[in-house]
Amino acid sequence: SCAPQVLCSVQNFMEDAAMFEWAGTGFGKQESFHIAMSLRKLATEMPTLLKLRLWGKILGTGADYYVAEGALKGADPSLVSLL
């Protein structure tokens, strides 16, 4: 198939986004979709990742920044369990 293979455990961001939207906070449907696809793309581009999730968004004065949190293969196992 043409779809790239995701090699690590990627957070189901769309489920989390739906919960936040229900609570009245969140990113909106379009931005949530872009975030979910960006996480999947990052997972395919970094084969050393074990886990990946969105940590948050930082609102800057010149630009906004999305922060992803991940665990790498070969990392300290006690740290991997924190994700």
mmCIF file with all atom_site columns, N, CA, C and O in Angstrom, residues 16 34 46 72-73:
data_model
loop_
_atom_site.group_PDB
_atom_site.id
_atom_site.type_symbol
_atom_site.label_atom_id
_atom_site.label_alt_id
_atom_site.label_comp_id
_atom_site.label_asym_id
_atom_site.label_entity_id
_atom_site.label_seq_id
_atom_site.pdbx_PDB_ins_code
_atom_site.Cartn_x
_atom_site.Cartn_y
_atom_site.Cartn_z
_atom_site.occupancy
_atom_site.B_iso_or_equiv
_atom_site.pdbx_formal_charge
_atom_site.auth_seq_id
_atom_site.auth_comp_id
_atom_site.auth_asym_id
_atom_site.auth_atom_id
_atom_site.pdbx_PDB_model_num
ATOM 1  N N  . ASP A 1 16 ? -8.818 12.562 22.081 1.00 0.00 ? 16 ASP A N  1
ATOM 2  C CA . ASP A 1 16 ? -8.568 13.558 23.119 1.00 0.00 ? 16 ASP A CA 1
ATOM 3  C C  . ASP A 1 16 ? -9.138 14.917 22.719 1.00 0.00 ? 16 ASP A C  1
ATOM 4  O O  . ASP A 1 16 ? -9.705 15.630 23.544 1.00 0.00 ? 16 ASP A O  1
ATOM 5  N N  . HIS A 1 34 ? -5.004 18.530 11.730 1.00 0.00 ? 34 HIS A N  1
ATOM 6  C CA . HIS A 1 34 ? -3.623 18.832 11.318 1.00 0.00 ? 34 HIS A CA 1
ATOM 7  C C  . HIS A 1 34 ? -2.621 18.353 12.362 1.00 0.00 ? 34 HIS A C  1
ATOM 8  O O  . HIS A 1 34 ? -1.557 17.824 12.012 1.00 0.00 ? 34 HIS A O  1
ATOM 9  N N  . MET A 1 46 ? 10.720 9.276  12.162 1.00 0.00 ? 46 MET A N  1
ATOM 10 C CA . MET A 1 46 ? 11.680 8.979  13.227 1.00 0.00 ? 46 MET A CA 1
ATOM 11 C C  . MET A 1 46 ? 11.514 7.531  13.690 1.00 0.00 ? 46 MET A C  1
ATOM 12 O O  . MET A 1 46 ? 10.781 7.259  14.632 1.00 0.00 ? 46 MET A O  1
ATOM 13 N N  . LEU A 1 72 ? 12.329 7.413  23.015 1.00 0.00 ? 72 LEU A N  1
ATOM 14 C CA . LEU A 1 72 ? 13.183 6.804  22.004 1.00 0.00 ? 72 LEU A CA 1
ATOM 15 C C  . LEU A 1 72 ? 13.554 5.379  22.381 1.00 0.00 ? 72 LEU A C  1
ATOM 16 O O  . LEU A 1 72 ? 13.687 5.058  23.565 1.00 0.00 ? 72 LEU A O  1
ATOM 17 N N  . LYS A 1 73 ? 13.749 4.552  21.373 1.00 0.00 ? 73 LYS A N  1
ATOM 18 C CA . LYS A 1 73 ? 14.240 3.193  21.608 1.00 0.00 ? 73 LYS A CA 1
ATOM 19 C C  . LYS A 1 73 ? 15.615 3.283  22.254 1.00 0.00 ? 73 LYS A C  1
ATOM 20 O O  . LYS A 1 73 ? 16.425 4.120  21.895 1.00 0.00 ? 73 LYS A O  1
#
